[in-house]
Coordinates of C-alpha atoms in Angstrom, one line a residue:
M1 CA 12.9 15.2 3.7
S2 CA 10.9 13.4 1.0
N3 CA 8.4 10.7 1.8
L4 CA 10.7 8.2 0.1
E5 CA 13.2 8.8 2.8
I6 CA 10.8 8.0 5.7
E7 CA 10.6 4.2 6.1
P8 CA 6.9 3.2 7.0
S9 CA 6.8 1.6 10.4
Y10 CA 6.2 -2.1 10.0
Q11 CA 7.8 -4.8 12.2
P12 CA 9.7 -7.9 10.8
P13 CA 8.8 -10.0 9.0
V14 CA 6.0 -7.9 7.6
D15 CA 8.5 -5.1 6.7
Q16 CA 10.0 -7.4 4.0
L17 CA 7.0 -6.7 1.8
L18 CA 8.1 -3.1 1.6
R19 CA 11.1 -4.2 -0.5
L20 CA 9.8 -6.9 -2.7
G21 CA 8.9 -4.4 -5.5
E22 CA 6.6 -5.1 -8.4
P23 CA 4.9 -8.5 -8.5
K24 CA 3.9 -10.3 -11.6
Y25 CA 0.5 -9.1 -12.8
G26 CA -2.1 -11.9 -12.3
A27 CA 0.5 -14.4 -11.1
F28 CA 0.9 -14.9 -7.3
M29 CA 4.4 -15.5 -6.0
D30 CA 5.4 -18.0 -3.4
Y31 CA 5.7 -16.1 -0.1
G32 CA 6.6 -19.2 2.0
A33 CA 10.1 -18.2 2.8
L34 CA 9.2 -14.9 4.4
G35 CA 8.3 -16.4 7.8
L36 CA 4.8 -14.8 7.8
T37 CA 2.1 -16.7 9.8
Q38 CA -1.5 -16.1 10.8
E39 CA -0.3 -14.1 13.8
H40 CA 0.8 -11.4 11.3
V41 CA -2.7 -11.0 9.8
P42 CA -3.6 -7.8 11.7
E43 CA -0.3 -6.2 10.5
L44 CA -1.0 -7.3 7.0
I45 CA -4.5 -5.8 7.2
R46 CA -3.0 -2.5 8.4
M47 CA -0.6 -2.6 5.3
V48 CA -3.6 -3.2 3.0
A49 CA -5.4 -0.2 4.4
D50 CA -2.4 2.1 4.4
H51 CA -3.3 4.8 1.9
K52 CA 0.2 6.3 2.2
L53 CA 1.6 3.1 0.6
H54 CA -1.2 3.0 -2.1
N55 CA -0.4 6.6 -3.0
A56 CA 3.4 6.3 -2.9
P57 CA 5.4 7.4 -6.0
G58 CA 5.2 4.8 -8.8
E59 CA 9.0 4.3 -8.9
S60 CA 9.1 3.3 -5.2
E61 CA 9.0 -0.3 -3.9
W62 CA 6.6 0.7 -1.1
V63 CA 3.7 1.2 -3.5
W64 CA 3.7 -2.5 -4.2
A65 CA 3.6 -3.5 -0.5
P66 CA -0.2 -3.5 -0.2
V67 CA -0.4 -5.9 -3.2
H68 CA 1.9 -8.4 -1.5
A69 CA 0.0 -7.9 1.7
W70 CA -3.4 -8.7 0.3
R71 CA -2.1 -11.7 -1.6
M72 CA -0.7 -13.0 1.8
L73 CA -4.1 -12.5 3.3
G74 CA -5.6 -14.6 0.6
E75 CA -3.2 -17.4 1.3
F76 CA -4.2 -17.3 4.9
R77 CA -7.9 -17.2 4.0
A78 CA -8.1 -14.3 6.5
G79 CA -11.8 -13.7 7.1
A80 CA -11.0 -10.6 9.1
A81 CA -9.5 -9.0 6.0
V82 CA -12.8 -9.1 3.9
G83 CA -14.1 -5.7 5.1
P84 CA -10.8 -3.8 4.5
L85 CA -10.4 -5.5 1.1
L86 CA -13.9 -4.4 0.1
D87 CA -13.1 -0.9 1.3
L88 CA -10.3 -0.9 -1.4
L89 CA -12.7 -1.4 -4.3
R90 CA -13.7 2.3 -4.3
R91 CA -10.1 3.0 -5.6
I92 CA -11.0 1.3 -8.9
D93 CA -13.4 4.1 -9.8
D94 CA -11.7 6.9 -7.9
F95 CA -8.0 6.2 -8.9
D96 CA -8.3 3.8 -11.8
D97 CA -6.5 1.2 -9.7
D98 CA -6.6 -1.8 -11.9
W99 CA -4.4 -3.9 -9.6
I100 CA -7.2 -3.8 -7.0
G101 CA -9.8 -4.6 -9.8
E102 CA -7.8 -7.6 -10.9
D103 CA -6.3 -9.0 -7.7
V104 CA -8.7 -8.4 -4.9
P105 CA -11.5 -10.5 -6.4
M106 CA -9.0 -13.4 -6.6
V107 CA -8.1 -12.8 -3.0
L108 CA -11.7 -12.8 -1.9
G109 CA -12.2 -16.0 -3.9
Q110 CA -9.3 -17.6 -1.8
I111 CA -11.0 -16.5 1.4
G112 CA -14.2 -18.1 0.3
R113 CA -17.2 -18.5 2.6
A114 CA -16.4 -15.7 5.0
A115 CA -16.4 -13.3 2.0
L116 CA -19.7 -14.5 0.5
E117 CA -22.2 -12.4 2.5
P118 CA -20.2 -9.2 2.6
V119 CA -19.4 -9.4 -1.1
T120 CA -23.1 -9.9 -2.0
A121 CA -24.1 -7.0 0.2
Y122 CA -21.4 -4.8 -1.5
L123 CA -22.6 -5.7 -5.0
A124 CA -26.2 -5.1 -4.0
N125 CA -25.5 -1.6 -2.7
A126 CA -26.2 0.9 -5.5
N127 CA -24.3 3.6 -3.5
H128 CA -21.1 2.0 -4.6
K129 CA -19.7 3.0 -8.0
E130 CA -20.0 0.8 -11.0
W131 CA -16.5 -0.6 -11.4
A132 CA -16.4 -1.4 -7.7
R133 CA -19.6 -3.4 -8.0
V134 CA -18.2 -5.1 -11.2
A135 CA -15.2 -6.2 -9.0
A136 CA -17.7 -7.5 -6.4
A137 CA -19.4 -9.6 -9.1
H138 CA -16.0 -10.9 -10.2
A139 CA -15.3 -11.8 -6.6
L140 CA -18.5 -13.9 -6.3
A141 CA -17.4 -15.7 -9.5
E142 CA -13.9 -16.3 -8.0
I143 CA -15.5 -17.7 -4.8
G144 CA -17.6 -20.1 -6.8
R145 CA -14.6 -21.0 -9.0
Q146 CA -12.0 -21.6 -6.2
Q147 CA -14.5 -23.1 -3.7
P148 CA -16.6 -25.6 -5.8
E149 CA -18.9 -26.4 -2.9
L150 CA -20.0 -22.7 -3.0
R151 CA -20.6 -22.6 -6.7
D152 CA -24.4 -23.0 -6.5
E153 CA -24.7 -20.3 -3.9
C154 CA -22.7 -17.9 -6.0
V155 CA -24.8 -18.5 -9.0
T156 CA -27.9 -17.8 -7.0
R157 CA -26.5 -14.6 -5.6
L158 CA -25.3 -13.3 -9.0
S159 CA -28.7 -14.3 -10.5
A160 CA -30.6 -12.4 -7.8
Q161 CA -28.6 -9.2 -8.7
L162 CA -29.2 -9.7 -12.4
E163 CA -33.0 -9.9 -11.7
Q164 CA -32.6 -6.2 -11.0
F165 CA -31.6 -5.7 -14.7
E166 CA -34.1 -3.0 -15.5
E167 CA -32.9 -0.7 -12.7
Q168 CA -29.1 -1.3 -13.4
T169 CA -26.8 -0.1 -16.2
A170 CA -26.3 -2.3 -19.2
R171 CA -22.6 -2.6 -18.4
L172 CA -23.2 -3.9 -14.8
N173 CA -25.7 -6.3 -16.2
A174 CA -23.1 -7.5 -18.7
F175 CA -20.6 -8.0 -15.9
L176 CA -23.2 -10.1 -14.1
V177 CA -23.8 -12.3 -17.1
S178 CA -20.1 -12.8 -17.6
P179 CA -19.4 -14.5 -14.3
L180 CA -22.5 -16.6 -14.7
L181 CA -21.1 -17.8 -18.0
D182 CA -17.7 -18.5 -16.3
L183 CA -19.6 -20.6 -13.7
E184 CA -21.4 -22.4 -16.5
A185 CA -24.7 -21.4 -14.9
R186 CA -27.1 -23.0 -17.4
E187 CA -29.8 -22.6 -14.7
S188 CA -29.6 -18.9 -15.2
L189 CA -30.1 -19.0 -19.0
P190 CA -33.8 -18.0 -18.9
L191 CA -33.0 -14.9 -16.8
M192 CA -30.1 -14.0 -19.2
E193 CA -32.5 -14.3 -22.2
R194 CA -35.0 -11.9 -20.4
A195 CA -32.2 -9.3 -19.7
F196 CA -30.9 -9.5 -23.3
K197 CA -34.4 -9.3 -24.8
A198 CA -35.1 -6.2 -22.8
D199 CA -31.9 -4.7 -24.3
C200 CA -30.4 -4.3 -20.8
V201 CA -27.0 -6.0 -21.4
D202 CA -23.9 -4.3 -23.0
E203 CA -23.2 -6.8 -25.7
S204 CA -19.7 -5.5 -26.2
V205 CA -18.7 -7.2 -22.9
C206 CA -19.5 -10.9 -23.5
G207 CA -21.5 -11.0 -26.7
D208 CA -25.3 -11.5 -27.0
Y209 CA -27.7 -14.2 -26.0
E210 CA -26.9 -16.3 -29.0
D211 CA -23.3 -16.3 -27.9
A212 CA -24.4 -17.6 -24.6
E213 CA -26.4 -20.4 -26.3
I214 CA -23.3 -21.3 -28.3
E215 CA -21.1 -21.3 -25.2
F216 CA -23.5 -23.7 -23.4
G217 CA -23.7 -26.0 -26.4
L218 CA -27.3 -25.2 -27.2
K219 CA -26.3 -24.1 -30.8
A220 CA -23.4 -25.1 -32.9
A221 CA -23.0 -21.7 -34.7
R222 CA -24.7 -18.3 -35.1
E223 CA -27.9 -18.1 -37.0
H224 CA -28.3 -14.3 -36.8
P225 CA -25.9 -11.4 -37.4
R226 CA -24.7 -9.5 -34.4
R227 CA -26.2 -6.1 -33.7
P228 CA -23.6 -3.3 -33.8
N229 CA -21.9 -2.5 -30.5
S230 CA -18.9 -0.4 -29.4
L231 CA -16.5 -3.3 -30.3
T232 CA -17.9 -4.0 -33.8
E233 CA -18.0 -0.3 -34.4
L234 CA -14.4 0.0 -33.5
S235 CA -13.6 -2.9 -35.8
D236 CA -15.4 -1.2 -38.6
R237 CA -13.4 2.0 -38.1
L238 CA -10.1 0.1 -38.2
R239 CA -11.2 -1.7 -41.4
A240 CA -12.2 1.6 -42.9
L241 CA -8.8 3.1 -42.0
D242 CA -7.1 0.2 -43.6
K243 CA -9.1 0.7 -46.8
E244 CA -8.4 4.5 -46.8
N245 CA -4.6 3.8 -46.4
I246 CA -4.7 1.4 -49.4
F247 CA -6.6 4.0 -51.5
E248 CA -4.4 7.0 -50.6
R249 CA -1.2 5.1 -51.2
A250 CA -2.4 3.8 -54.5
L251 CA -3.1 7.4 -55.6
L252 CA 0.6 8.2 -54.8
D253 CA 1.8 5.1 -56.6
L254 CA 3.1 3.7 -53.2
P255 CA 2.9 0.2 -52.0
P256 CA 0.2 -0.3 -49.3
L257 CA 1.4 -0.3 -45.6
P258 CA 0.9 -3.6 -43.8
S259 CA -2.6 -4.2 -42.4
T260 CA -3.2 -3.2 -38.7
T261 CA -3.5 -6.9 -38.0
Q262 CA -0.1 -7.7 -39.3
F263 CA 2.1 -5.4 -37.2
P264 CA 4.4 -7.3 -34.9
L265 CA 3.7 -7.3 -31.1
V266 CA 5.7 -4.7 -29.2
K267 CA 6.6 -5.1 -25.5
P268 CA 4.6 -2.6 -23.5
P269 CA 6.5 0.2 -21.7
K270 CA 7.3 -0.4 -18.0
T271 CA 4.9 1.6 -15.9
G272 CA 4.4 1.9 -12.2
R273 CA 1.3 1.0 -10.2
N274 CA 0.1 4.7 -10.1
D275 CA 1.7 5.9 -13.4
P276 CA -0.5 7.2 -16.2
C277 CA -0.4 5.7 -19.7
P278 CA 2.6 7.0 -21.8
C279 CA 0.2 7.9 -24.6
G280 CA -0.8 11.0 -22.6
S281 CA -4.5 10.0 -22.2
G282 CA -4.3 10.6 -18.4
R283 CA -5.6 7.1 -17.8
K284 CA -3.8 4.2 -16.2
F285 CA -1.8 2.1 -18.7
K286 CA -3.7 -1.2 -18.2
K287 CA -7.0 0.6 -18.7
C288 CA -5.7 2.4 -21.8
C289 CA -3.1 1.2 -24.3
G290 CA -2.4 -1.8 -22.1
Q291 CA -5.8 -3.2 -23.1

């Protein structure tokens, strides 16, 4: 008997989440008609931590049940769920689980104050892997965004972590700068400037310090050219390929193909939560061609 034939043991009304299927990515649905209440929080937490559901086949409806469960826990602002939700962050690095990377920080933002200290501790722990810590930084930004009374505290905590920029990767530092920009943390600009000047921030993530100055209205436009980074290098390679295409087709007396910027948008293929990208890279779709 296959795993798909063995219904997981969840009692009504929580069992309804097993049959809801794929939710909208980044858009939370209205769960009000399901009859779930605060008394179901322990069962929802059990579903969130159920690794059999997380690892179910991509075509099954059950693989989406933890997503619905953590979204419900966010609606309930369930402080008891913070620890189990943080435990999920390791799946971002270990399994390329981009749903956790995108959704869980928003849910922790809904929970608010009860998540503040655990999320800060998780971010500060260098034993956690990089993308998990990036998600924790994103969660602090979400707490500050969704709970305006906690904005200053979130800025202070993100800034305290950025103070360690010399001991951290440039990518992690960039994902600390990014939420500070989102929270309009002008008070952190001197710290950002030090991190950028020390060449400790990946400028492909959110630009350079001059971009930050422009975003905060301290400059109207750029005064200096950007240094090369992974994004500008990719752009240069694409432009070079366009020029090569024009040159080669001219030699063959053929009209040039449309520029890469002129191709129409194509709807991405339908992929399951645990399915690899159809291009064959082995990575998850939303972290490969889905970007």
